[in-house]
Amino acid sequence: MLKTNQLSTAAEYVKAERLQELFLELAKINGPSTKEQLVADYLKEVLPKLGFSLKFDEAHNQFDGEVGNLIAWREGTDSSVPPLFFSTHMDTVLPTEGLKPVIKDGVIHSDGTTILGADDRAALAAYLEAIQAIIESGVPHGPIELILTVNEQKGLVGAVHMDYSKAKSKMGYIFDSSGDVGQIILKGPYSSRILIEVQGNAAHIALNAEEGNNAILLAAEGLSKMRLGEIDKETIANIGIINGGELTSIITGSVTIRGEVRSFSKEKLDRQLKHMEEVMQQTAEKNGGKVNVSVEKKYLGFEIAKEDVLTKTAEAAARNIKVNPYLTETLGGADTNVLNENGLTCLTLGLGFRNIHTFRECISIENLVNTGRLTAALIEQWYINHKGL
Ligand SMILES: [Zn+2]
């Protein structure tokens, strides 16, 4: 019987070539956000052969997508062990139609005319290969659940609209970060959007300019006084969109400004949002204008303790495949935020993709294979931890 911190048996059954082929097959399936039907069709074919039963939810009806989130369940050899889920998203940020992979010096790229789709087909391929390895190795294990979301790239939309009653497990992992395999992300930010409407007074520059109060100038003065960028080590704020104005001959009557704040601290998030509102309010009022502000929650933060069984299992599993685990935090948002908010406790793991969302996207074969190996080792180590072996 395998003991903690010995080499993983299941990981030895992960076959590098088979995983690479599987990844390329998956990456070539076109599935940009809201158009994931072909990916779902592929999984409907493959997952039952690996012993999974499948359920789809109706999340896509909320945003005119082709298909809902997929929740797939596989019994373990030992049902006394709590189920463990692995999650990722089925969509890619752009189409991968016509993808021509290029492998150079152990790194997989596209030919530069499309994205590679390593974000996050690499995780999906690794999960499928790891399940195959678990079966072939014959190691005992608990139930496994796959939670595969749609429309993630547009802002975690599939996860936000997921029917969480369909998921049976409570704890899991999401491989979806650019750190090399071994990266364990314990902390993610709170995030809110802010919409500021600045009202001045519209007028024609030649006919009634004296009645005008230019909302663009009000907004500019307010923004120049606003603290933005890195507010402190755990808080960032950005203005991303400004809309307003109709004609060059018209003094602009109103402007809308959209921004976003992220922080590991809910209190600091709220304080920064308040600051942005107040600065604009005071500036506009001083100059005879008005301001309307609305704030919309994007997602909540999460924090997994260093002593948590998820963290401990991930560290041990990494060592069991001879990879050094390292604990980090991120101000990036992920499905991890939304799943945690909905009672599915999970953390994000690195799988080593690079330059995602660009045509230079790539992943090393080493990271791809280690993702498969770590997934298998996690399933094995989860069993060991819960059986107290
Ligand atoms: Zn991703």
PDB file of N, CA, C and O in Angstrom, residues 25-64:
ATOM      1  N   GLU A  25      -6.298  16.898 -29.904  1.00  0.00           N
ATOM      2  CA  GLU A  25      -7.643  16.571 -30.387  1.00  0.00           C
ATOM      3  C   GLU A  25      -8.670  17.535 -29.764  1.00  0.00           C
ATOM      4  O   GLU A  25      -9.516  18.092 -30.458  1.00  0.00           O
ATOM      5  N   LEU A  26      -8.549  17.755 -28.467  1.00  0.00           N
ATOM      6  CA  LEU A  26      -9.482  18.647 -27.760  1.00  0.00           C
ATOM      7  C   LEU A  26      -9.287  20.101 -28.178  1.00  0.00           C
ATOM      8  O   LEU A  26     -10.256  20.853 -28.325  1.00  0.00           O
ATOM      9  N   ALA A  27      -8.033  20.517 -28.334  1.00  0.00           N
ATOM     10  CA  ALA A  27      -7.746  21.920 -28.681  1.00  0.00           C
ATOM     11  C   ALA A  27      -8.335  22.273 -30.045  1.00  0.00           C
ATOM     12  O   ALA A  27      -8.745  23.412 -30.287  1.00  0.00           O
ATOM     13  N   LYS A  28      -8.398  21.282 -30.930  1.00  0.00           N
ATOM     14  CA  LYS A  28      -8.909  21.538 -32.295  1.00  0.00           C
ATOM     15  C   LYS A  28     -10.431  21.635 -32.341  1.00  0.00           C
ATOM     16  O   LYS A  28     -10.987  22.062 -33.350  1.00  0.00           O
ATOM     17  N   ILE A  29     -11.101  21.218 -31.277  1.00  0.00           N
ATOM     18  CA  ILE A  29     -12.570  21.312 -31.272  1.00  0.00           C
ATOM     19  C   ILE A  29     -12.957  22.759 -31.013  1.00  0.00           C
ATOM     20  O   ILE A  29     -12.633  23.324 -29.974  1.00  0.00           O
ATOM     21  N   ASN A  30     -13.638  23.355 -31.990  1.00  0.00           N
ATOM     22  CA  ASN A  30     -13.971  24.771 -31.868  1.00  0.00           C
ATOM     23  C   ASN A  30     -15.039  24.977 -30.787  1.00  0.00           C
ATOM     24  O   ASN A  30     -16.090  24.346 -30.823  1.00  0.00           O
ATOM     25  N   GLY A  31     -14.763  25.845 -29.837  1.00  0.00           N
ATOM     26  CA  GLY A  31     -15.730  26.073 -28.753  1.00  0.00           C
ATOM     27  C   GLY A  31     -15.531  27.412 -28.078  1.00  0.00           C
ATOM     28  O   GLY A  31     -15.276  27.470 -26.876  1.00  0.00           O
ATOM     29  N   PRO A  32     -15.650  28.530 -28.837  1.00  0.00           N
ATOM     30  CA  PRO A  32     -15.555  29.838 -28.176  1.00  0.00           C
ATOM     31  C   PRO A  32     -16.748  30.036 -27.226  1.00  0.00           C
ATOM     32  O   PRO A  32     -17.738  29.309 -27.330  1.00  0.00           O
ATOM     33  N   SER A  33     -16.645  30.999 -26.343  1.00  0.00           N
ATOM     34  CA  SER A  33     -17.671  31.228 -25.314  1.00  0.00           C
ATOM     35  C   SER A  33     -19.079  31.264 -25.896  1.00  0.00           C
ATOM     36  O   SER A  33     -19.309  31.932 -26.911  1.00  0.00           O
ATOM     37  N   THR A  34     -19.986  30.559 -25.261  1.00  0.00           N
ATOM     38  CA  THR A  34     -21.411  30.349 -25.597  1.00  0.00           C
ATOM     39  C   THR A  34     -21.614  29.357 -26.753  1.00  0.00           C
ATOM     40  O   THR A  34     -22.737  28.991 -27.052  1.00  0.00           O
ATOM     41  N   LYS A  35     -20.537  28.942 -27.391  1.00  0.00           N
ATOM     42  CA  LYS A  35     -20.668  27.991 -28.520  1.00  0.00           C
ATOM     43  C   LYS A  35     -19.870  26.716 -28.222  1.00  0.00           C
ATOM     44  O   LYS A  35     -18.984  26.322 -28.975  1.00  0.00           O
ATOM     45  N   GLU A  36     -20.206  26.093 -27.094  1.00  0.00           N
ATOM     46  CA  GLU A  36     -19.440  24.933 -26.630  1.00  0.00           C
ATOM     47  C   GLU A  36     -20.056  23.598 -27.014  1.00  0.00           C
ATOM     48  O   GLU A  36     -19.652  22.548 -26.520  1.00  0.00           O
ATOM     49  N   GLN A  37     -21.063  23.594 -27.921  1.00  0.00           N
ATOM     50  CA  GLN A  37     -21.791  22.358 -28.219  1.00  0.00           C
ATOM     51  C   GLN A  37     -20.875  21.225 -28.697  1.00  0.00           C
ATOM     52  O   GLN A  37     -21.032  20.073 -28.281  1.00  0.00           O
ATOM     53  N   LEU A  38     -19.896  21.543 -29.550  1.00  0.00           N
ATOM     54  CA  LEU A  38     -19.026  20.488 -30.090  1.00  0.00           C
ATOM     55  C   LEU A  38     -18.179  19.857 -28.976  1.00  0.00           C
ATOM     56  O   LEU A  38     -17.919  18.658 -28.995  1.00  0.00           O
ATOM     57  N   VAL A  39     -17.763  20.672 -28.018  1.00  0.00           N
ATOM     58  CA  VAL A  39     -16.983  20.148 -26.884  1.00  0.00           C
ATOM     59  C   VAL A  39     -17.872  19.232 -26.047  1.00  0.00           C
ATOM     60  O   VAL A  39     -17.474  18.124 -25.657  1.00  0.00           O
ATOM     61  N   ALA A  40     -19.100  19.692 -25.808  1.00  0.00           N
ATOM     62  CA  ALA A  40     -20.050  18.887 -25.026  1.00  0.00           C
ATOM     63  C   ALA A  40     -20.339  17.568 -25.738  1.00  0.00           C
ATOM     64  O   ALA A  40     -20.387  16.505 -25.102  1.00  0.00           O
ATOM     65  N   ASP A  41     -20.501  17.611 -27.064  1.00  0.00           N
ATOM     66  CA  ASP A  41     -20.764  16.384 -27.834  1.00  0.00           C
ATOM     67  C   ASP A  41     -19.606  15.401 -27.692  1.00  0.00           C
ATOM     68  O   ASP A  41     -19.813  14.200 -27.543  1.00  0.00           O
ATOM     69  N   TYR A  42     -18.407  15.938 -27.738  1.00  0.00           N
ATOM     70  CA  TYR A  42     -17.220  15.087 -27.583  1.00  0.00           C
ATOM     71  C   TYR A  42     -17.239  14.412 -26.206  1.00  0.00           C
ATOM     72  O   TYR A  42     -17.011  13.201 -26.084  1.00  0.00           O
ATOM     73  N   LEU A  43     -17.548  15.186 -25.182  1.00  0.00           N
ATOM     74  CA  LEU A  43     -17.538  14.652 -23.817  1.00  0.00           C
ATOM     75  C   LEU A  43     -18.674  13.647 -23.595  1.00  0.00           C
ATOM     76  O   LEU A  43     -18.512  12.675 -22.855  1.00  0.00           O
ATOM     77  N   LYS A  44     -19.807  13.853 -24.270  1.00  0.00           N
ATOM     78  CA  LYS A  44     -20.936  12.913 -24.183  1.00  0.00           C
ATOM     79  C   LYS A  44     -20.531  11.545 -24.719  1.00  0.00           C
ATOM     80  O   LYS A  44     -21.051  10.518 -24.320  1.00  0.00           O
ATOM     81  N   GLU A  45     -19.608  11.567 -25.648  1.00  0.00           N
ATOM     82  CA  GLU A  45     -19.100  10.346 -26.281  1.00  0.00           C
ATOM     83  C   GLU A  45     -18.058   9.669 -25.377  1.00  0.00           C
ATOM     84  O   GLU A  45     -18.095   8.475 -25.146  1.00  0.00           O
ATOM     85  N   VAL A  46     -17.146  10.474 -24.838  1.00  0.00           N
ATOM     86  CA  VAL A  46     -15.954   9.951 -24.162  1.00  0.00           C
ATOM     87  C   VAL A  46     -16.192   9.625 -22.678  1.00  0.00           C
ATOM     88  O   VAL A  46     -15.721   8.595 -22.187  1.00  0.00           O
ATOM     89  N   LEU A  47     -16.910  10.492 -21.969  1.00  0.00           N
ATOM     90  CA  LEU A  47     -17.022  10.323 -20.510  1.00  0.00           C
ATOM     91  C   LEU A  47     -17.743   9.038 -20.088  1.00  0.00           C
ATOM     92  O   LEU A  47     -17.293   8.381 -19.142  1.00  0.00           O
ATOM     93  N   PRO A  48     -18.840   8.645 -20.756  1.00  0.00           N
ATOM     94  CA  PRO A  48     -19.476   7.384 -20.343  1.00  0.00           C
ATOM     95  C   PRO A  48     -18.519   6.194 -20.453  1.00  0.00           C
ATOM     96  O   PRO A  48     -18.565   5.283 -19.630  1.00  0.00           O
ATOM     97  N   LYS A  49     -17.618   6.219 -21.427  1.00  0.00           N
ATOM     98  CA  LYS A  49     -16.639   5.121 -21.590  1.00  0.00           C
ATOM     99  C   LYS A  49     -15.664   5.083 -20.411  1.00  0.00           C
ATOM    100  O   LYS A  49     -15.033   4.065 -20.143  1.00  0.00           O
ATOM    101  N   LEU A  50     -15.513   6.231 -19.731  1.00  0.00           N
ATOM    102  CA  LEU A  50     -14.640   6.285 -18.553  1.00  0.00           C
ATOM    103  C   LEU A  50     -15.444   6.073 -17.261  1.00  0.00           C
ATOM    104  O   LEU A  50     -14.935   6.276 -16.157  1.00  0.00           O
ATOM    105  N   GLY A  51     -16.707   5.717 -17.417  1.00  0.00           N
ATOM    106  CA  GLY A  51     -17.525   5.372 -16.245  1.00  0.00           C
ATOM    107  C   GLY A  51     -18.321   6.521 -15.653  1.00  0.00           C
ATOM    108  O   GLY A  51     -18.829   6.413 -14.538  1.00  0.00           O
ATOM    109  N   PHE A  52     -18.431   7.632 -16.384  1.00  0.00           N
ATOM    110  CA  PHE A  52     -19.161   8.798 -15.855  1.00  0.00           C
ATOM    111  C   PHE A  52     -20.618   8.798 -16.297  1.00  0.00           C
ATOM    112  O   PHE A  52     -20.934   8.386 -17.421  1.00  0.00           O
ATOM    113  N   SER A  53     -21.488   9.274 -15.399  1.00  0.00           N
ATOM    114  CA  SER A  53     -22.853   9.615 -15.815  1.00  0.00           C
ATOM    115  C   SER A  53     -22.930  11.139 -15.883  1.00  0.00           C
ATOM    116  O   SER A  53     -22.347  11.836 -15.052  1.00  0.00           O
ATOM    117  N   LEU A  54     -23.650  11.647 -16.885  1.00  0.00           N
ATOM    118  CA  LEU A  54     -23.596  13.086 -17.206  1.00  0.00           C
ATOM    119  C   LEU A  54     -24.920  13.800 -16.935  1.00  0.00           C
ATOM    120  O   LEU A  54     -25.980  13.233 -17.181  1.00  0.00           O
ATOM    121  N   LYS A  55     -24.790  15.041 -16.466  1.00  0.00           N
ATOM    122  CA  LYS A  55     -25.962  15.923 -16.350  1.00  0.00           C
ATOM    123  C   LYS A  55     -25.574  17.290 -16.902  1.00  0.00           C
ATOM    124  O   LYS A  55     -24.477  17.777 -16.626  1.00  0.00           O
ATOM    125  N   PHE A  56     -26.482  17.894 -17.643  1.00  0.00           N
ATOM    126  CA  PHE A  56     -26.269  19.273 -18.089  1.00  0.00           C
ATOM    127  C   PHE A  56     -27.283  20.157 -17.375  1.00  0.00           C
ATOM    128  O   PHE A  56     -28.416  19.729 -17.143  1.00  0.00           O
ATOM    129  N   ASP A  57     -26.895  21.372 -17.024  1.00  0.00           N
ATOM    130  CA  ASP A  57     -27.889  22.299 -16.481  1.00  0.00           C
ATOM    131  C   ASP A  57     -28.388  23.226 -17.596  1.00  0.00           C
ATOM    132  O   ASP A  57     -28.043  23.040 -18.765  1.00  0.00           O
ATOM    133  N   GLU A  58     -29.209  24.189 -17.221  1.00  0.00           N
ATOM    134  CA  GLU A  58     -29.845  25.050 -18.227  1.00  0.00           C
ATOM    135  C   GLU A  58     -29.251  26.462 -18.213  1.00  0.00           C
ATOM    136  O   GLU A  58     -29.909  27.422 -18.634  1.00  0.00           O
ATOM    137  N   ALA A  59     -28.029  26.593 -17.689  1.00  0.00           N
ATOM    138  CA  ALA A  59     -27.415  27.922 -17.535  1.00  0.00           C
ATOM    139  C   ALA A  59     -27.415  28.711 -18.846  1.00  0.00           C
ATOM    140  O   ALA A  59     -27.606  29.929 -18.839  1.00  0.00           O
ATOM    141  N   HIS A  60     -27.220  28.008 -19.951  1.00  0.00           N
ATOM    142  CA  HIS A  60     -27.086  28.694 -21.254  1.00  0.00           C
ATOM    143  C   HIS A  60     -28.327  29.487 -21.646  1.00  0.00           C
ATOM    144  O   HIS A  60     -28.250  30.395 -22.466  1.00  0.00           O
ATOM    145  N   ASN A  61     -29.489  29.120 -21.072  1.00  0.00           N
ATOM    146  CA  ASN A  61     -30.708  29.879 -21.390  1.00  0.00           C
ATOM    147  C   ASN A  61     -30.639  31.308 -20.855  1.00  0.00           C
ATOM    148  O   ASN A  61     -31.388  32.180 -21.287  1.00  0.00           O
ATOM    149  N   GLN A  62     -29.745  31.549 -19.908  1.00  0.00           N
ATOM    150  CA  GLN A  62     -29.600  32.892 -19.330  1.00  0.00           C
ATOM    151  C   GLN A  62     -28.775  33.824 -20.223  1.00  0.00           C
ATOM    152  O   GLN A  62     -28.730  35.020 -19.990  1.00  0.00           O
ATOM    153  N   PHE A  63     -28.054  33.253 -21.178  1.00  0.00           N
ATOM    154  CA  PHE A  63     -27.188  34.133 -21.997  1.00  0.00           C
ATOM    155  C   PHE A  63     -27.125  33.676 -23.460  1.00  0.00           C
ATOM    156  O   PHE A  63     -26.165  33.949 -24.165  1.00  0.00           O
ATOM    157  N   ASP A  64     -28.160  32.929 -23.886  1.00  0.00           N
ATOM    158  CA  ASP A  64     -28.233  32.531 -25.288  1.00  0.00           C
ATOM    159  C   ASP A  64     -27.025  31.708 -25.739  1.00  0.00           C
ATOM    160  O   ASP A  64     -26.456  31.930 -26.804  1.00  0.00           O
TER     161      ASP A  64
END
